[in-house]
């Protein structure tokens, strides 16, 4: 039976609480966040210099093969979060509140967030601001750290008309500035800015006391987040402008599995030392 080995030693000085995010902003140290959806990748990531793992609802697209993130439920997010927490028990974990979970009032949102924290998250991320600032406030006042998310908010894909750069007009830029200030006032400890013009992201970053973490929002944010599969080249054919690929993961998988298949067909695997 294959089982996970013990978790590795933590990377140097990982963030151990939301206070580390504030300290990073104060010192100008850039924050690094990467998605994780399972124990295996979380375990590998825990041994790298990432600050924080995001159990994103992008899991629905990246590992479940769906067209959007709308299929995520509190139970699915809790399942992925529990797996990540098992693989990276000493790493700071943020879990996404799934589609509509912040829109059914503070009580329902609190139940969902509690489930994610009980599964091992240290904080939750909520997309958008308008119409659920009371929910954000309620969670924060209940002792649940909340990360905000503005700009391209994928749970609203059908209103946005696709995965497009947001807040390009002056009016939309003003709206985003207002939402960012409102979320900060409601108590979020950090804010993801997704796919907005770099100037706007830099301006919001300079205006806020909390750190911003960008994805497709330019270099002026206090940190960056990417989907692990994108940065490792494990999602061939998906190459939006904001992604840089630091490894050719798909080729690595292809080569490794082809070598396995060839060894099986040549009869050289398993060898004596691999047999009982
Ligand atoms: O679900 C996700 O992976 C995210 C990031 C892209 C920010 O929300």
mmCIF file of C-alpha atoms and ligand atoms in Angstrom:
data_model
loop_
_atom_site.group_PDB
_atom_site.id
_atom_site.type_symbol
_atom_site.label_atom_id
_atom_site.label_comp_id
_atom_site.label_asym_id
_atom_site.label_seq_id
_atom_site.Cartn_x
_atom_site.Cartn_y
_atom_site.Cartn_z
ATOM 1 C CA UNK A 1 0.000 0.000 0.000
ATOM 2 C CA UNK A 2 1.289 3.506 -0.843
ATOM 3 C CA UNK A 3 1.032 6.051 1.927
ATOM 4 C CA UNK A 4 2.342 9.574 2.399
ATOM 5 C CA UNK A 5 5.627 9.855 4.244
ATOM 6 C CA UNK A 6 5.894 12.176 7.231
ATOM 7 C CA UNK A 7 5.491 15.879 6.368
ATOM 8 C CA UNK A 8 8.794 17.598 5.573
ATOM 9 C CA UNK A 9 10.379 20.236 7.752
ATOM 10 C CA UNK A 10 8.774 23.646 7.188
ATOM 11 C CA UNK A 11 10.385 26.118 4.808
ATOM 12 C CA UNK A 12 12.401 28.905 6.387
ATOM 13 C CA UNK A 13 10.254 31.282 8.474
ATOM 14 C CA UNK A 14 6.798 30.433 7.100
ATOM 15 C CA UNK A 15 3.914 32.732 7.945
ATOM 16 C CA UNK A 16 2.272 31.358 11.045
ATOM 17 C CA UNK A 17 -0.627 33.797 11.329
ATOM 18 C CA UNK A 18 -2.324 36.762 9.690
ATOM 19 C CA UNK A 19 0.114 38.991 11.579
ATOM 20 C CA UNK A 20 2.841 37.762 9.264
ATOM 21 C CA UNK A 21 0.924 39.272 6.337
ATOM 22 C CA UNK A 22 0.867 42.680 8.038
ATOM 23 C CA UNK A 23 4.569 42.368 8.867
ATOM 24 C CA UNK A 24 5.367 41.524 5.256
ATOM 25 C CA UNK A 25 3.573 44.662 4.073
ATOM 26 C CA UNK A 26 5.369 46.758 6.697
ATOM 27 C CA UNK A 27 8.799 45.509 5.658
ATOM 28 C CA UNK A 28 8.163 45.335 1.921
ATOM 29 C CA UNK A 29 8.761 41.576 1.810
ATOM 30 C CA UNK A 30 6.783 40.132 -1.127
ATOM 31 C CA UNK A 31 4.197 37.477 -0.243
ATOM 32 C CA UNK A 32 4.067 34.236 -2.225
ATOM 33 C CA UNK A 33 0.874 32.198 -2.372
ATOM 34 C CA UNK A 34 0.276 29.061 -4.463
ATOM 35 C CA UNK A 35 -2.810 26.884 -4.861
ATOM 36 C CA UNK A 36 -2.953 23.376 -3.427
ATOM 37 C CA UNK A 37 -5.850 20.964 -3.586
ATOM 38 C CA UNK A 38 -4.456 17.714 -2.193
ATOM 39 C CA UNK A 39 -2.122 16.303 0.434
ATOM 40 C CA UNK A 40 0.522 15.260 -2.081
ATOM 41 C CA UNK A 41 1.135 18.688 -3.580
ATOM 42 C CA UNK A 42 0.706 20.400 -0.200
ATOM 43 C CA UNK A 43 3.426 18.211 1.226
ATOM 44 C CA UNK A 44 5.820 19.162 -1.588
ATOM 45 C CA UNK A 45 4.911 22.857 -1.312
ATOM 46 C CA UNK A 46 5.470 22.867 2.454
ATOM 47 C CA UNK A 47 9.158 22.253 1.766
ATOM 48 C CA UNK A 48 9.413 25.303 -0.552
ATOM 49 C CA UNK A 49 9.671 29.001 0.359
ATOM 50 C CA UNK A 50 5.945 29.720 -0.245
ATOM 51 C CA UNK A 51 4.261 31.759 2.490
ATOM 52 C CA UNK A 52 0.793 30.436 2.141
ATOM 53 C CA UNK A 53 -1.308 27.792 0.381
ATOM 54 C CA UNK A 54 -4.648 28.629 -1.212
ATOM 55 C CA UNK A 55 -7.226 25.875 -1.435
ATOM 56 C CA UNK A 56 -8.875 27.630 -4.351
ATOM 57 C CA UNK A 57 -12.232 26.743 -5.796
ATOM 58 C CA UNK A 58 -10.234 26.661 -9.046
ATOM 59 C CA UNK A 59 -9.931 23.002 -7.963
ATOM 60 C CA UNK A 60 -13.213 22.514 -9.806
ATOM 61 C CA UNK A 61 -11.555 23.466 -13.094
ATOM 62 C CA UNK A 62 -7.998 22.283 -12.521
ATOM 63 C CA UNK A 63 -8.580 18.887 -10.923
ATOM 64 C CA UNK A 64 -12.269 18.159 -11.543
ATOM 65 C CA UNK A 65 -12.211 19.292 -15.177
ATOM 66 C CA UNK A 66 -15.252 21.564 -14.963
ATOM 67 C CA UNK A 67 -15.718 24.680 -17.088
ATOM 68 C CA UNK A 68 -15.998 27.046 -14.093
ATOM 69 C CA UNK A 69 -15.794 27.146 -10.304
ATOM 70 C CA UNK A 70 -19.550 27.148 -9.660
ATOM 71 C CA UNK A 71 -19.737 23.454 -8.790
ATOM 72 C CA UNK A 72 -17.716 23.949 -5.591
ATOM 73 C CA UNK A 73 -19.717 23.296 -2.409
ATOM 74 C CA UNK A 74 -18.801 23.698 1.275
ATOM 75 C CA UNK A 75 -18.289 19.909 1.496
ATOM 76 C CA UNK A 76 -16.015 19.766 -1.558
ATOM 77 C CA UNK A 77 -13.945 22.707 -0.291
ATOM 78 C CA UNK A 78 -13.702 21.122 3.170
ATOM 79 C CA UNK A 79 -12.548 17.822 1.630
ATOM 80 C CA UNK A 80 -9.754 19.534 -0.331
ATOM 81 C CA UNK A 81 -8.842 21.678 2.687
ATOM 82 C CA UNK A 82 -8.550 18.622 4.967
ATOM 83 C CA UNK A 83 -6.239 16.949 2.457
ATOM 84 C CA UNK A 84 -4.038 20.056 2.142
ATOM 85 C CA UNK A 85 -3.868 20.467 5.920
ATOM 86 C CA UNK A 86 -2.772 16.836 6.267
ATOM 87 C CA UNK A 87 0.007 17.362 3.740
ATOM 88 C CA UNK A 88 1.147 20.747 5.103
ATOM 89 C CA UNK A 89 0.287 20.815 8.810
ATOM 90 C CA UNK A 90 2.609 23.738 9.550
ATOM 91 C CA UNK A 91 1.825 25.984 6.584
ATOM 92 C CA UNK A 92 -0.682 28.857 6.578
ATOM 93 C CA UNK A 93 -3.752 27.761 4.610
ATOM 94 C CA UNK A 94 -6.484 29.941 3.091
ATOM 95 C CA UNK A 95 -9.610 28.164 1.786
ATOM 96 C CA UNK A 96 -12.076 29.597 -0.717
ATOM 97 C CA UNK A 97 -15.661 30.155 0.357
ATOM 98 C CA UNK A 98 -17.513 28.531 -2.577
ATOM 99 C CA UNK A 99 -20.115 29.952 -4.955
ATOM 100 C CA UNK A 100 -22.962 31.788 -3.123
ATOM 101 C CA UNK A 101 -21.803 30.685 0.330
ATOM 102 C CA UNK A 102 -21.388 34.330 1.395
ATOM 103 C CA UNK A 103 -24.770 35.343 -0.019
ATOM 104 C CA UNK A 104 -27.161 33.445 2.241
ATOM 105 C CA UNK A 105 -26.584 35.648 5.245
ATOM 106 C CA UNK A 106 -24.080 35.711 8.104
ATOM 107 C CA UNK A 107 -25.308 32.477 9.731
ATOM 108 C CA UNK A 108 -24.905 30.290 6.641
ATOM 109 C CA UNK A 109 -21.559 31.917 5.846
ATOM 110 C CA UNK A 110 -20.360 31.306 9.390
ATOM 111 C CA UNK A 111 -21.280 27.601 9.130
ATOM 112 C CA UNK A 112 -19.358 27.271 5.857
ATOM 113 C CA UNK A 113 -16.317 29.134 7.191
ATOM 114 C CA UNK A 114 -16.372 27.104 10.413
ATOM 115 C CA UNK A 115 -16.346 23.910 8.343
ATOM 116 C CA UNK A 116 -13.294 25.121 6.419
ATOM 117 C CA UNK A 117 -11.424 26.114 9.583
ATOM 118 C CA UNK A 118 -12.311 22.788 11.237
ATOM 119 C CA UNK A 119 -10.914 21.077 8.127
ATOM 120 C CA UNK A 120 -7.585 22.838 8.727
ATOM 121 C CA UNK A 121 -7.746 26.285 7.067
ATOM 122 C CA UNK A 122 -6.477 29.307 8.999
ATOM 123 C CA UNK A 123 -8.478 31.802 6.973
ATOM 124 C CA UNK A 124 -11.146 31.956 4.266
ATOM 125 C CA UNK A 125 -11.246 33.929 1.032
ATOM 126 C CA UNK A 126 -14.467 35.563 -0.159
ATOM 127 C CA UNK A 127 -14.982 36.925 -3.667
ATOM 128 C CA UNK A 128 -16.565 40.361 -4.135
ATOM 129 C CA UNK A 129 -17.754 42.946 -1.643
ATOM 130 C CA UNK A 130 -21.069 44.569 -2.547
ATOM 131 C CA UNK A 131 -24.043 42.949 -0.847
ATOM 132 C CA UNK A 132 -22.060 40.880 1.638
ATOM 133 C CA UNK A 133 -19.856 43.299 3.574
ATOM 134 C CA UNK A 134 -22.010 42.476 6.622
ATOM 135 C CA UNK A 135 -21.010 38.817 6.203
ATOM 136 C CA UNK A 136 -17.312 39.718 6.005
ATOM 137 C CA UNK A 137 -17.670 41.840 9.156
ATOM 138 C CA UNK A 138 -19.558 39.051 10.962
ATOM 139 C CA UNK A 139 -16.887 36.455 10.165
ATOM 140 C CA UNK A 140 -14.056 38.773 11.198
ATOM 141 C CA UNK A 141 -15.861 39.692 14.431
ATOM 142 C CA UNK A 142 -16.416 35.969 15.032
ATOM 143 C CA UNK A 143 -12.661 35.374 14.946
ATOM 144 C CA UNK A 144 -12.347 34.086 11.379
ATOM 145 C CA UNK A 145 -9.623 35.754 9.294
ATOM 146 C CA UNK A 146 -10.995 36.771 5.895
ATOM 147 C CA UNK A 147 -9.037 37.462 2.707
ATOM 148 C CA UNK A 148 -10.867 39.556 0.092
ATOM 149 C CA UNK A 149 -10.835 39.032 -3.692
ATOM 150 C CA UNK A 150 -11.678 41.756 -6.236
ATOM 151 C CA UNK A 151 -11.298 42.321 -9.965
ATOM 152 C CA UNK A 152 -11.946 39.172 -11.974
ATOM 153 C CA UNK A 153 -14.029 37.174 -9.512
ATOM 154 C CA UNK A 154 -14.581 33.826 -11.299
ATOM 155 C CA UNK A 155 -17.765 32.994 -9.356
ATOM 156 C CA UNK A 156 -19.407 35.857 -11.307
ATOM 157 C CA UNK A 157 -18.188 34.603 -14.682
ATOM 158 C CA UNK A 158 -21.667 34.674 -16.223
ATOM 159 C CA UNK A 159 -22.201 38.303 -15.211
ATOM 160 C CA UNK A 160 -18.704 39.289 -16.346
ATOM 161 C CA UNK A 161 -19.208 37.542 -19.697
ATOM 162 C CA UNK A 162 -16.042 35.469 -19.465
ATOM 163 C CA UNK A 163 -12.596 35.510 -17.877
ATOM 164 C CA UNK A 164 -11.592 39.033 -18.908
ATOM 165 C CA UNK A 165 -9.486 41.849 -17.521
ATOM 166 C CA UNK A 166 -11.681 43.956 -15.217
ATOM 167 C CA UNK A 167 -11.905 47.601 -14.148
ATOM 168 C CA UNK A 168 -10.536 49.075 -17.354
ATOM 169 C CA UNK A 169 -12.892 52.068 -17.361
ATOM 170 C CA UNK A 170 -12.558 55.012 -14.966
ATOM 171 C CA UNK A 171 -15.969 54.220 -13.432
ATOM 172 C CA UNK A 172 -15.110 50.553 -12.869
ATOM 173 C CA UNK A 173 -11.749 51.589 -11.433
ATOM 174 C CA UNK A 174 -13.498 53.887 -8.943
ATOM 175 C CA UNK A 175 -15.863 51.080 -8.013
ATOM 176 C CA UNK A 176 -12.956 48.735 -7.337
ATOM 177 C CA UNK A 177 -11.141 51.380 -5.244
ATOM 178 C CA UNK A 178 -14.307 51.844 -3.161
ATOM 179 C CA UNK A 179 -14.794 48.084 -2.736
ATOM 180 C CA UNK A 180 -11.164 47.626 -1.675
ATOM 181 C CA UNK A 181 -11.491 50.373 0.950
ATOM 182 C CA UNK A 182 -14.812 48.909 2.163
ATOM 183 C CA UNK A 183 -13.313 45.420 2.519
ATOM 184 C CA UNK A 184 -10.319 46.801 4.419
ATOM 185 C CA UNK A 185 -12.714 48.680 6.724
ATOM 186 C CA UNK A 186 -14.715 45.460 7.206
ATOM 187 C CA UNK A 187 -11.540 43.806 8.499
ATOM 188 C CA UNK A 188 -10.047 41.645 5.732
ATOM 189 C CA UNK A 189 -6.359 40.929 6.448
ATOM 190 C CA UNK A 190 -5.294 40.764 2.775
ATOM 191 C CA UNK A 191 -6.821 41.261 -0.643
ATOM 192 C CA UNK A 192 -6.409 39.289 -3.866
ATOM 193 C CA UNK A 193 -6.549 41.490 -6.985
ATOM 194 C CA UNK A 194 -7.183 39.423 -10.095
ATOM 195 C CA UNK A 195 -6.774 40.578 -13.702
ATOM 196 C CA UNK A 196 -6.933 44.348 -13.399
ATOM 197 C CA UNK A 197 -4.702 47.015 -14.946
ATOM 198 C CA UNK A 198 -1.346 47.204 -13.192
ATOM 199 C CA UNK A 199 -1.644 50.957 -12.466
ATOM 200 C CA UNK A 200 -4.925 50.445 -10.634
ATOM 201 C CA UNK A 201 -3.506 47.516 -8.639
ATOM 202 C CA UNK A 202 -0.459 49.575 -7.638
ATOM 203 C CA UNK A 203 -2.666 52.485 -6.618
ATOM 204 C CA UNK A 204 -4.941 50.270 -4.485
ATOM 205 C CA UNK A 205 -1.875 48.621 -2.955
ATOM 206 C CA UNK A 206 -0.412 51.999 -1.987
ATOM 207 C CA UNK A 207 -3.718 53.188 -0.537
ATOM 208 C CA UNK A 208 -4.343 50.157 1.693
ATOM 209 C CA UNK A 209 -2.706 49.266 4.999
ATOM 210 C CA UNK A 210 -3.345 45.552 4.289
ATOM 211 C CA UNK A 211 -1.306 43.624 1.710
ATOM 212 C CA UNK A 212 -2.589 42.935 -1.796
ATOM 213 C CA UNK A 213 -1.791 39.685 -3.590
ATOM 214 C CA UNK A 214 -1.991 39.920 -7.344
ATOM 215 C CA UNK A 215 -2.751 37.497 -10.152
ATOM 216 C CA UNK A 216 -2.693 39.213 -13.513
ATOM 217 C CA UNK A 217 -2.506 42.542 -11.672
ATOM 218 C CA UNK A 218 1.078 43.570 -12.369
ATOM 219 C CA UNK A 219 4.184 43.905 -10.223
ATOM 220 C CA UNK A 220 2.915 46.647 -7.903
ATOM 221 C CA UNK A 221 1.064 44.285 -5.539
ATOM 222 C CA UNK A 222 2.477 43.207 -2.169
ATOM 223 C CA UNK A 223 2.615 39.596 -3.333
ATOM 224 C CA UNK A 224 1.649 37.209 -6.100
ATOM 225 C CA UNK A 225 -0.464 34.073 -6.362
ATOM 226 C CA UNK A 226 -0.574 31.500 -9.139
ATOM 227 C CA UNK A 227 -2.260 28.159 -9.680
ATOM 228 C CA UNK A 228 0.392 25.489 -9.056
ATOM 229 C CA UNK A 229 -0.467 23.552 -12.218
ATOM 230 C CA UNK A 230 -0.024 26.703 -14.318
ATOM 231 C CA UNK A 231 3.382 27.664 -12.947
ATOM 232 C CA UNK A 232 4.634 24.085 -13.298
ATOM 233 C CA UNK A 233 3.349 23.682 -16.865
ATOM 234 C CA UNK A 234 0.995 20.880 -15.846
ATOM 235 C CA UNK A 235 -1.946 22.372 -17.712
ATOM 236 C CA UNK A 236 -0.784 22.291 -21.335
ATOM 237 C CA UNK A 237 -2.724 24.535 -23.668
ATOM 238 C CA UNK A 238 -3.690 26.972 -20.888
ATOM 239 C CA UNK A 239 -1.320 29.912 -21.146
ATOM 240 C CA UNK A 240 -2.961 33.243 -20.293
ATOM 241 C CA UNK A 241 -0.725 36.303 -20.481
ATOM 242 C CA UNK A 242 -0.341 36.583 -16.699
ATOM 243 C CA UNK A 243 1.099 33.067 -16.269
ATOM 244 C CA UNK A 244 4.793 32.335 -16.438
ATOM 245 C CA UNK A 245 5.813 28.674 -16.581
ATOM 246 C CA UNK A 246 8.830 27.736 -14.454
ATOM 247 C CA UNK A 247 8.847 24.036 -15.320
ATOM 248 C CA UNK A 248 7.645 21.792 -18.123
ATOM 249 C CA UNK A 249 5.610 19.532 -15.865
ATOM 250 C CA UNK A 250 3.566 17.992 -18.677
ATOM 251 C CA UNK A 251 6.739 16.891 -20.492
ATOM 252 C CA UNK A 252 8.163 15.502 -17.240
ATOM 253 C CA UNK A 253 5.016 13.428 -16.643
ATOM 254 C CA UNK A 254 4.942 12.292 -20.267
ATOM 255 C CA UNK A 255 8.606 11.219 -20.241
ATOM 256 C CA UNK A 256 8.410 9.471 -16.868
ATOM 257 C CA UNK A 257 5.278 7.489 -17.684
ATOM 258 C CA UNK A 258 6.561 6.622 -21.190
ATOM 259 C CA UNK A 259 9.735 5.183 -19.602
ATOM 260 C CA UNK A 260 7.577 3.122 -17.198
ATOM 261 C CA UNK A 261 5.437 1.813 -20.078
ATOM 262 C CA UNK A 262 8.539 0.970 -22.150
ATOM 263 C CA UNK A 263 10.133 -0.928 -19.241
ATOM 264 C CA UNK A 264 6.929 -2.941 -18.684
ATOM 265 C CA UNK A 265 6.713 -3.829 -22.386
ATOM 266 C CA UNK A 266 10.418 -4.726 -22.591
ATOM 267 C CA UNK A 267 9.988 -6.955 -19.561
ATOM 268 C CA UNK A 268 12.639 -5.059 -17.551
ATOM 269 C CA UNK A 269 10.155 -3.940 -14.903
ATOM 270 C CA UNK A 270 9.768 -5.304 -12.317
ATOM 271 C CA UNK A 271 13.333 -6.563 -11.888
ATOM 272 C CA UNK A 272 14.430 -9.098 -9.254
ATOM 273 C CA UNK A 273 15.051 -6.362 -6.676
ATOM 274 C CA UNK A 274 11.537 -5.034 -7.232
ATOM 275 C CA UNK A 275 9.920 -8.441 -6.803
ATOM 276 C CA UNK A 276 9.207 -10.595 -3.702
HETATM 277 O O1 LIG B 1 -9.458 29.700 -6.873
HETATM 278 C C1 LIG B 1 -8.325 30.191 -7.079
HETATM 279 O O2 LIG B 1 -7.373 29.513 -7.462
HETATM 280 C C2 LIG B 1 -8.158 31.622 -6.845
HETATM 281 C C3 LIG B 1 -6.861 32.246 -7.261
HETATM 282 C C4 LIG B 1 -6.664 32.204 -8.714
HETATM 283 C C5 LIG B 1 -6.684 33.599 -6.706
HETATM 284 O O3 LIG B 1 -9.033 32.241 -6.344
#
